[in-house]
CSV table of C-alpha atoms in Angstrom, one decimal:
chain,number,residue,atom,x,y,z
W,1277,MET,CA,-63.3,-21.0,36.5
W,1278,PRO,CA,-59.8,-19.9,37.5
W,1279,ASP,CA,-58.5,-17.0,35.6
W,1280,ALA,CA,-56.3,-17.7,32.5
W,1281,ALA,CA,-53.5,-15.8,34.1
W,1282,SER,CA,-53.4,-17.6,37.5
W,1283,PRO,CA,-50.7,-20.0,38.3
W,1284,HIS,CA,-53.2,-22.8,38.7
W,1285,ARG,CA,-54.7,-22.3,35.2
W,1286,ALA,CA,-51.2,-21.9,33.6
W,1287,ASP,CA,-50.2,-25.3,35.2
W,1288,THR,CA,-53.3,-27.4,34.3
W,1289,THR,CA,-53.2,-26.3,30.6
W,1290,SER,CA,-49.4,-26.3,29.9
W,1291,GLY,CA,-49.4,-29.9,28.4
W,1292,LYS,CA,-46.7,-32.0,29.8
W,1293,VAL,CA,-46.2,-30.1,33.1
W,1294,GLY,CA,-49.8,-30.7,34.2
W,1295,LEU,CA,-50.0,-34.2,32.9
W,1296,SER,CA,-46.5,-35.0,34.5
W,1297,LYS,CA,-47.7,-33.8,38.1
W,1298,VAL,CA,-50.9,-36.1,37.5
W,1299,ALA,CA,-48.7,-38.9,36.4
W,1300,ALA,CA,-46.4,-38.7,39.2
W,1301,ARG,CA,-49.3,-38.7,41.7
W,1302,ALA,CA,-51.1,-41.6,40.1
W,1303,GLY,CA,-47.8,-43.5,39.6
W,1304,LEU,CA,-48.5,-43.9,35.8
W,1305,SER,CA,-47.0,-42.9,32.5
W,1306,GLU,CA,-47.9,-39.6,31.1
W,1307,ALA,CA,-49.4,-41.4,28.0
W,1308,THR,CA,-51.8,-43.4,30.2
W,1309,VAL,CA,-52.9,-40.1,32.0
W,1310,SER,CA,-53.3,-38.4,28.7
W,1311,ARG,CA,-55.9,-41.1,27.4
W,1312,VAL,CA,-57.8,-40.8,30.7
W,1313,VAL,CA,-58.0,-37.1,30.6
W,1314,ASN,CA,-59.1,-37.3,27.0
W,1315,ARG,CA,-61.5,-40.1,27.9
W,1316,ARG,CA,-59.9,-42.5,25.3
W,1317,GLN,CA,-60.7,-46.2,25.3
W,1318,GLY,CA,-58.2,-48.8,26.1
W,1319,VAL,CA,-57.8,-48.0,29.9
W,1320,ALA,CA,-58.6,-50.3,32.7
W,1321,GLU,CA,-61.3,-49.1,35.1
W,1322,LYS,CA,-58.9,-49.4,38.2
W,1323,THR,CA,-56.2,-47.2,36.2
W,1324,ARG,CA,-58.9,-44.7,35.3
W,1325,ASP,CA,-59.9,-44.3,38.9
W,1326,ALA,CA,-56.5,-43.8,40.0
W,1327,VAL,CA,-55.9,-41.0,37.4
W,1328,GLU,CA,-59.3,-39.4,38.2
W,1329,LYS,CA,-58.3,-39.4,42.0
W,1330,ALA,CA,-55.0,-37.9,41.3
W,1331,MET,CA,-56.7,-35.3,39.2
W,1332,ALA,CA,-59.2,-34.5,42.0
W,1333,GLU,CA,-56.3,-34.3,44.6
W,1334,LEU,CA,-54.3,-31.9,42.5
W,1335,GLY,CA,-57.4,-29.8,41.5
W,1336,TYR,CA,-56.7,-30.4,37.8
W,1337,GLU,CA,-59.2,-29.2,35.3
W,1338,ARG,CA,-59.5,-30.9,31.9
W,1339,PRO,CA,-59.1,-28.6,29.1
W,1340,VAL,CA,-62.4,-28.1,27.2
W,1341,ARG,CA,-61.7,-25.5,24.5
W,1342,GLY,CA,-62.6,-26.8,21.2
W,1343,GLN,CA,-64.5,-29.9,22.4
W,1344,LEU,CA,-68.1,-30.8,22.0
W,1345,VAL,CA,-71.2,-31.1,24.2
W,1346,ALA,CA,-73.8,-33.4,22.5
W,1347,ILE,CA,-77.3,-32.6,22.8
W,1348,MET,CA,-79.7,-35.6,22.2
W,1349,MET,CA,-83.1,-34.5,21.3
W,1350,GLU,CA,-86.1,-35.8,19.4
W,1351,HIS,CA,-88.0,-32.7,18.6
W,1352,VAL,CA,-85.5,-31.0,16.4
W,1353,THR,CA,-88.3,-29.1,14.5
W,1354,ASN,CA,-90.1,-28.2,17.7
W,1355,PRO,CA,-89.5,-24.4,18.2
W,1356,PHE,CA,-89.5,-24.7,22.0
W,1357,PHE,CA,-86.6,-27.2,22.0
W,1358,ALA,CA,-84.8,-25.8,19.2
W,1359,ASP,CA,-84.9,-22.5,21.3
W,1360,VAL,CA,-83.5,-24.4,24.3
W,1361,ALA,CA,-80.7,-26.0,22.3
W,1362,GLU,CA,-79.8,-22.6,20.7
W,1363,ARG,CA,-79.8,-20.9,24.1
W,1364,ILE,CA,-77.4,-23.5,25.5
W,1365,GLU,CA,-75.1,-23.2,22.4
W,1366,ALA,CA,-75.0,-19.5,23.0
W,1367,ALA,CA,-74.0,-19.9,26.8
W,1368,LEU,CA,-71.3,-22.5,26.0
W,1369,ALA,CA,-69.8,-20.9,23.1
W,1370,PRO,CA,-67.8,-18.2,25.0
W,1371,HIS,CA,-66.0,-20.8,26.9
W,1372,GLY,CA,-64.9,-22.5,23.9
W,1373,LEU,CA,-67.5,-25.4,23.8
W,1374,ARG,CA,-69.2,-26.4,20.7
W,1375,THR,CA,-72.7,-28.1,20.7
W,1376,LEU,CA,-73.7,-30.9,18.4
W,1377,LEU,CA,-77.2,-31.8,17.8
W,1378,CYS,CA,-78.1,-35.5,18.0
W,1379,PRO,CA,-81.6,-36.2,16.5
W,1380,ALA,CA,-82.6,-39.4,18.3
W,1381,PHE,CA,-86.0,-41.2,18.8
W,1382,PRO,CA,-86.4,-41.7,22.8
W,1383,GLY,CA,-85.5,-45.1,23.8
W,1384,GLY,CA,-84.2,-46.0,20.1
W,1385,VAL,CA,-81.1,-47.3,18.8
W,1386,GLN,CA,-79.7,-43.8,17.7
W,1387,GLU,CA,-78.7,-42.7,21.1
W,1388,PRO,CA,-76.4,-45.6,21.7
W,1389,ALA,CA,-74.9,-45.3,18.4
W,1390,TYR,CA,-74.3,-41.6,18.8
W,1391,VAL,CA,-72.5,-42.3,22.0
W,1392,ASP,CA,-70.3,-45.1,20.6
W,1393,ALA,CA,-69.4,-42.8,17.7
W,1394,MET,CA,-68.6,-39.7,19.9
W,1395,VAL,CA,-66.9,-41.0,23.1
W,1396,ASP,CA,-63.4,-40.7,21.6
W,1397,LYS,CA,-64.1,-37.5,19.7
W,1398,GLY,CA,-63.7,-35.1,22.4
W,1399,VAL,CA,-67.2,-35.1,23.9
W,1400,VAL,CA,-67.0,-33.6,27.4
W,1401,ALA,CA,-70.7,-33.8,28.3
W,1402,VAL,CA,-74.1,-35.0,26.9
W,1403,VAL,CA,-77.5,-33.2,27.5
W,1404,PHE,CA,-80.5,-35.3,27.1
W,1405,LEU,CA,-83.0,-32.7,26.0
W,1406,SER,CA,-86.4,-34.4,26.7
W,1407,SER,CA,-85.0,-37.6,24.9
W,1408,SER,CA,-84.6,-41.0,26.5
W,1409,ASN,CA,-84.7,-39.6,30.0
W,1410,THR,CA,-88.4,-39.0,29.4
W,1411,VAL,CA,-89.0,-42.6,28.7
W,1412,THR,CA,-89.7,-44.6,31.8
W,1413,MET,CA,-88.5,-48.0,30.5
W,1414,ALA,CA,-85.6,-46.7,28.4
W,1415,ARG,CA,-82.6,-48.9,28.0
W,1416,THR,CA,-79.7,-47.9,30.3
W,1417,ARG,CA,-76.8,-48.8,28.2
W,1418,THR,CA,-76.2,-45.4,27.0
W,1419,TYR,CA,-75.7,-44.0,30.4
W,1420,GLU,CA,-73.7,-47.0,31.6
W,1421,ARG,CA,-71.2,-46.2,28.5
W,1422,LEU,CA,-70.9,-42.5,29.6
W,1423,ARG,CA,-70.3,-43.3,33.2
W,1424,LEU,CA,-67.5,-45.8,32.3
W,1425,ARG,CA,-65.9,-43.2,30.4
W,1426,ARG,CA,-66.3,-40.5,33.0
W,1427,ILE,CA,-68.3,-38.4,30.5
W,1428,PRO,CA,-71.0,-36.4,32.7
W,1429,TYR,CA,-74.6,-36.0,31.6
W,1430,VAL,CA,-77.5,-34.0,32.6
W,1431,GLY,CA,-81.3,-34.2,31.7
W,1432,VAL,CA,-84.2,-31.7,31.0
W,1433,ASN,CA,-87.7,-32.7,31.7
W,1434,GLY,CA,-87.1,-36.1,33.1
W,1435,VAL,CA,-85.1,-38.2,35.4
W,1436,PHE,CA,-83.0,-41.3,34.0
W,1437,ALA,CA,-84.3,-44.7,34.0
W,1438,ASP,CA,-81.2,-46.0,35.6
W,1439,GLY,CA,-82.1,-44.1,38.8
W,1440,VAL,CA,-78.4,-42.7,39.1
W,1441,ALA,CA,-78.3,-39.3,40.7
W,1442,VAL,CA,-77.4,-36.7,38.1
W,1443,PRO,CA,-78.5,-33.1,37.5
W,1444,VAL,CA,-82.0,-32.9,36.0
W,1445,TYR,CA,-83.7,-29.5,35.2
W,1446,SER,CA,-87.4,-29.7,34.8
W,1447,THR,CA,-90.6,-27.6,34.3
W,1448,ASP,CA,-93.0,-28.2,37.1
W,1449,ASP,CA,-95.7,-30.0,35.1
W,1450,LEU,CA,-98.1,-30.4,38.0
W,1451,LEU,CA,-98.1,-26.6,38.5
W,1452,ALA,CA,-98.6,-26.3,34.7
W,1453,ALA,CA,-101.6,-28.3,34.8
W,1454,GLU,CA,-103.1,-26.4,37.6
W,1455,LEU,CA,-102.5,-23.0,35.9
W,1456,ALA,CA,-104.5,-24.3,32.8
W,1457,VAL,CA,-107.3,-25.9,34.8
W,1458,GLY,CA,-107.6,-23.0,37.2
W,1459,HIS,CA,-107.8,-20.5,34.2
W,1460,LEU,CA,-110.5,-22.4,32.3
W,1461,PHE,CA,-112.4,-23.1,35.6
W,1462,GLN,CA,-112.6,-19.4,36.3
W,1463,LEU,CA,-114.0,-18.9,32.7
W,1464,GLY,CA,-117.0,-21.2,33.8
W,1465,HIS,CA,-115.8,-24.4,32.1
W,1466,ARG,CA,-116.6,-27.6,34.1
W,1467,ALA,CA,-116.2,-30.3,31.3
W,1468,ILE,CA,-112.5,-29.9,30.9
W,1469,GLY,CA,-110.6,-32.4,28.8
W,1470,MET,CA,-106.8,-33.3,28.5
W,1471,ALA,CA,-105.1,-34.2,25.4
W,1472,SER,CA,-101.8,-35.6,26.6
W,1473,GLY,CA,-98.9,-37.6,25.2
W,1474,PRO,CA,-98.4,-41.4,25.3
W,1475,ALA,CA,-98.4,-43.4,28.5
W,1476,GLY,CA,-94.8,-44.2,29.8
W,1477,ASN,CA,-93.4,-40.6,28.8
W,1478,THR,CA,-92.5,-38.9,32.0
W,1479,PRO,CA,-93.7,-35.3,31.2
W,1480,ALA,CA,-97.0,-36.6,29.7
W,1481,ASP,CA,-97.8,-38.8,32.9
W,1482,ARG,CA,-96.8,-36.0,35.2
W,1483,ARG,CA,-99.2,-33.5,33.2
W,1484,VAL,CA,-101.9,-36.1,33.4
W,1485,ARG,CA,-101.5,-36.3,37.1
W,1486,GLY,CA,-101.4,-32.6,37.6
W,1487,PHE,CA,-104.6,-32.5,35.5
W,1488,LEU,CA,-106.4,-35.0,37.6
W,1489,GLU,CA,-105.4,-33.3,40.8
W,1490,ALA,CA,-106.3,-30.0,39.6
W,1491,MET,CA,-109.9,-31.3,38.6
W,1492,ASP,CA,-110.2,-33.0,41.9
W,1493,ARG,CA,-109.4,-30.0,43.9
W,1494,ARG,CA,-112.4,-28.3,42.2
W,1495,ALA,CA,-114.7,-31.4,42.7
W,1496,LEU,CA,-115.0,-31.8,39.1
W,1497,SER,CA,-116.0,-35.6,38.8
W,1498,ASP,CA,-115.3,-38.1,36.0
W,1499,ALA,CA,-112.1,-36.3,35.1
W,1500,HIS,CA,-110.5,-39.7,34.1
W,1501,ARG,CA,-113.0,-40.1,31.1
W,1502,LEU,CA,-111.8,-36.8,29.9
W,1503,VAL,CA,-108.1,-37.8,29.4
W,1504,VAL,CA,-107.3,-38.9,26.0
W,1505,ARG,CA,-103.6,-40.1,25.2
W,1506,GLN,CA,-102.2,-39.5,21.8
W,1507,SER,CA,-99.1,-38.6,20.1
W,1508,PHE,CA,-97.6,-35.2,20.9
W,1509,GLY,CA,-98.0,-34.0,17.3
W,1510,VAL,CA,-100.6,-31.9,15.5
W,1511,GLU,CA,-102.5,-35.2,14.5
W,1512,GLY,CA,-102.5,-36.4,17.7
W,1513,GLY,CA,-104.0,-33.2,19.1
W,1514,GLN,CA,-106.5,-33.4,16.4
W,1515,ALA,CA,-107.8,-36.9,17.2
W,1516,ALA,CA,-107.8,-36.2,20.8
W,1517,ALA,CA,-110.0,-33.1,20.4
W,1518,GLN,CA,-112.6,-35.1,18.3
W,1519,THR,CA,-112.7,-37.7,21.0
W,1520,LEU,CA,-113.1,-35.1,23.9
W,1521,LEU,CA,-115.8,-33.2,22.1
W,1522,ALA,CA,-117.7,-36.5,21.5
W,1523,ARG,CA,-117.6,-36.8,25.4
W,1524,GLY,CA,-118.8,-33.4,25.9
W,1525,ALA,CA,-115.8,-31.3,26.6
W,1526,THR,CA,-116.2,-27.5,26.4
W,1527,ALA,CA,-112.4,-27.0,26.9
W,1528,ILE,CA,-109.1,-28.8,26.2
W,1529,VAL,CA,-105.8,-28.7,28.1
W,1530,ALA,CA,-103.3,-29.9,25.6
W,1531,ALA,CA,-99.9,-31.4,26.7
W,1532,SER,CA,-97.9,-29.5,23.9
W,1533,ASP,CA,-98.4,-26.4,21.6
W,1534,PHE,CA,-98.4,-28.6,18.6
W,1535,MET,CA,-101.3,-30.7,20.2
W,1536,ALA,CA,-103.3,-27.6,21.0
W,1537,LEU,CA,-102.9,-26.5,17.1
W,1538,GLY,CA,-104.1,-29.8,16.2
W,1539,ALA,CA,-106.9,-29.5,18.7
W,1540,ILE,CA,-108.0,-26.2,17.0
W,1541,ARG,CA,-108.0,-28.1,13.7
W,1542,GLY,CA,-110.1,-30.8,15.1
W,1543,VAL,CA,-112.6,-28.4,16.6
W,1544,ARG,CA,-113.1,-26.5,13.5
W,1545,ARG,CA,-113.5,-29.6,11.4
W,1546,LEU,CA,-116.4,-30.7,13.5
W,1547,GLY,CA,-118.0,-27.3,12.7
W,1548,ARG,CA,-117.4,-25.5,16.0
W,1549,SER,CA,-115.3,-22.5,16.7
W,1550,VAL,CA,-112.4,-21.6,19.2
W,1551,PRO,CA,-113.0,-19.9,21.6
W,1552,GLY,CA,-116.7,-19.5,21.1
W,1553,ASP,CA,-117.6,-23.2,21.5
W,1554,VAL,CA,-114.5,-24.8,22.8
W,1555,SER,CA,-111.4,-23.1,24.6
W,1556,VAL,CA,-108.0,-24.5,24.2
W,1557,VAL,CA,-104.7,-24.1,26.2
W,1558,GLY,CA,-101.2,-25.2,24.8
W,1559,TYR,CA,-98.1,-26.0,26.6
W,1560,ASP,CA,-94.5,-25.1,25.8
W,1561,GLY,CA,-94.8,-21.4,25.1
W,1562,SER,CA,-92.9,-21.2,21.7
W,1563,ALA,CA,-92.7,-17.9,20.0
W,1564,VAL,CA,-94.8,-19.1,17.1
W,1565,THR,CA,-98.0,-19.4,19.3
W,1566,GLU,CA,-98.3,-15.6,19.3
W,1567,PHE,CA,-98.8,-15.5,15.6
W,1568,VAL,CA,-101.1,-18.3,14.9
W,1569,GLU,CA,-104.9,-17.3,14.4
W,1570,PRO,CA,-106.3,-16.9,17.0
W,1571,PRO,CA,-103.2,-16.5,19.1
W,1572,LEU,CA,-102.9,-19.3,21.5
W,1573,THR,CA,-103.3,-19.3,25.1
W,1574,THR,CA,-100.5,-21.5,26.5
W,1575,VAL,CA,-98.5,-22.4,29.5
W,1576,ARG,CA,-94.9,-21.3,28.9
W,1577,GLN,CA,-91.9,-23.3,30.0
W,1578,PRO,CA,-89.1,-21.1,30.9
W,1579,ALA,CA,-86.7,-21.8,28.3
W,1580,ASP,CA,-84.3,-19.0,29.3
W,1581,ARG,CA,-83.8,-20.4,33.0
W,1582,LEU,CA,-83.8,-24.0,31.9
W,1583,ALA,CA,-80.9,-23.4,29.2
W,1584,LEU,CA,-78.9,-21.3,31.7
W,1585,GLU,CA,-78.9,-23.8,34.5
W,1586,VAL,CA,-78.1,-26.7,31.9
W,1587,SER,CA,-75.1,-24.7,30.8
W,1588,ARG,CA,-73.9,-24.0,34.2
W,1589,SER,CA,-74.0,-27.6,35.1
W,1590,VAL,CA,-72.3,-28.6,31.8
W,1591,LEU,CA,-69.5,-26.2,32.4
W,1592,ALA,CA,-69.1,-27.1,36.1
W,1593,LEU,CA,-68.9,-30.9,35.1
W,1594,ALA,CA,-66.6,-30.4,32.4
W,1595,GLY,CA,-64.2,-28.8,34.8
W,1596,ARG,CA,-64.6,-31.7,37.3
W,1597,ARG,CA,-66.5,-29.5,39.6
W,1598,GLU,CA,-69.3,-30.8,41.6
W,1599,VAL,CA,-73.0,-29.6,41.0
W,1600,PRO,CA,-76.1,-30.6,42.9
W,1601,VAL,CA,-77.7,-33.9,41.8
W,1602,GLY,CA,-81.3,-34.6,41.5
W,1603,GLU,CA,-84.4,-32.9,39.7
W,1604,LEU,CA,-84.6,-29.1,40.1
W,1605,PHE,CA,-88.1,-28.0,39.2
W,1606,PHE,CA,-88.9,-24.5,37.6
W,1607,ASP,CA,-92.2,-22.6,37.6
W,1608,PRO,CA,-94.0,-22.3,34.2
W,1609,GLU,CA,-96.3,-19.2,33.3
W,1610,LEU,CA,-99.6,-18.9,32.0
W,1611,VAL,CA,-99.9,-16.8,28.8
W,1612,VAL,CA,-103.6,-15.8,28.2
W,1613,ARG,CA,-104.3,-15.1,24.6
W,1614,ALA,CA,-107.4,-15.7,22.3
W,1615,THR,CA,-108.0,-19.3,22.4
W,1616,THR,CA,-109.9,-19.3,25.6
W,1617,GLY,CA,-113.0,-17.7,26.6
W,1618,PRO,CA,-116.1,-18.2,28.8
W,1619,ALA,CA,-117.9,-21.5,28.7
W,1620,PRO,CA,-120.8,-21.6,26.3
W,1621,GLY,CA,-123.9,-20.1,28.0
W,1622,ARG,CA,-121.7,-18.3,30.5
W,1623,ALA,CA,-120.5,-15.1,28.4
């Protein structure tokens, strides 16, 4: 961003001086330009387009200090997503932006309600942190509302249902599944099961696809029978584990750390041990997984790199600078701890 002492920066942040130039270029009043700059309602789309064009031609950057970035997220209590949100906050705060966490069930009514309430409150960008952007059939009114008001938005771990090209930053779920299956295969496991989230959830669907491809590369047949779809929580992991063990699985790849912890509980309630009888691999890599007993083997998402790129994108978009659109994938990392071991009989 331009230096605070530069002539351009002084001109664009000096209130009426900057607005007067934009108004003159657009042929409109300063009051109208102010409404567009601050993304207020009551401005015709044609008028808004004229002001946006004038701003682009003059290189005008919207002032953002003291304004809000909304973070839509379902998993407020999930340590991984809380970590990403905290890192985004830390990266944006030095630039004068504040974050607002908006707990919303993906595809539910909360997201549109939040957007309707915030579009006139100085929101300069919205981050969909594994929220409705993970639902393949999500309603698109929220995104349409944001585009109408020229409020940029980005996604984490899932593209948007409306198909509009915006920045999206995702962990490579196919590689994550390959890392987990490859690790268990090297330990001698052949009956490897997958405990994944519900169908229609983009990360869950991708992790299942990656799992099946990894199994197929190793000529492990009947992999589809060893996929169980459940909720992402502890209870879903427990139920999935009990089903998978009934089908003969000696190892479980879980689609989240919480599911993995639930799987461990399910294994133990059936009188079996982890990793002696059954190995379990989680996914997310939140810090708490190091301190459970036994410490959880997991595939760690790169929270630091995801948060950094999201923050850079938000800062650029808030300043009306272009950023690359489409989905950018980040490599996960296998963290081997104590919940995986040799397959029974192969110690």
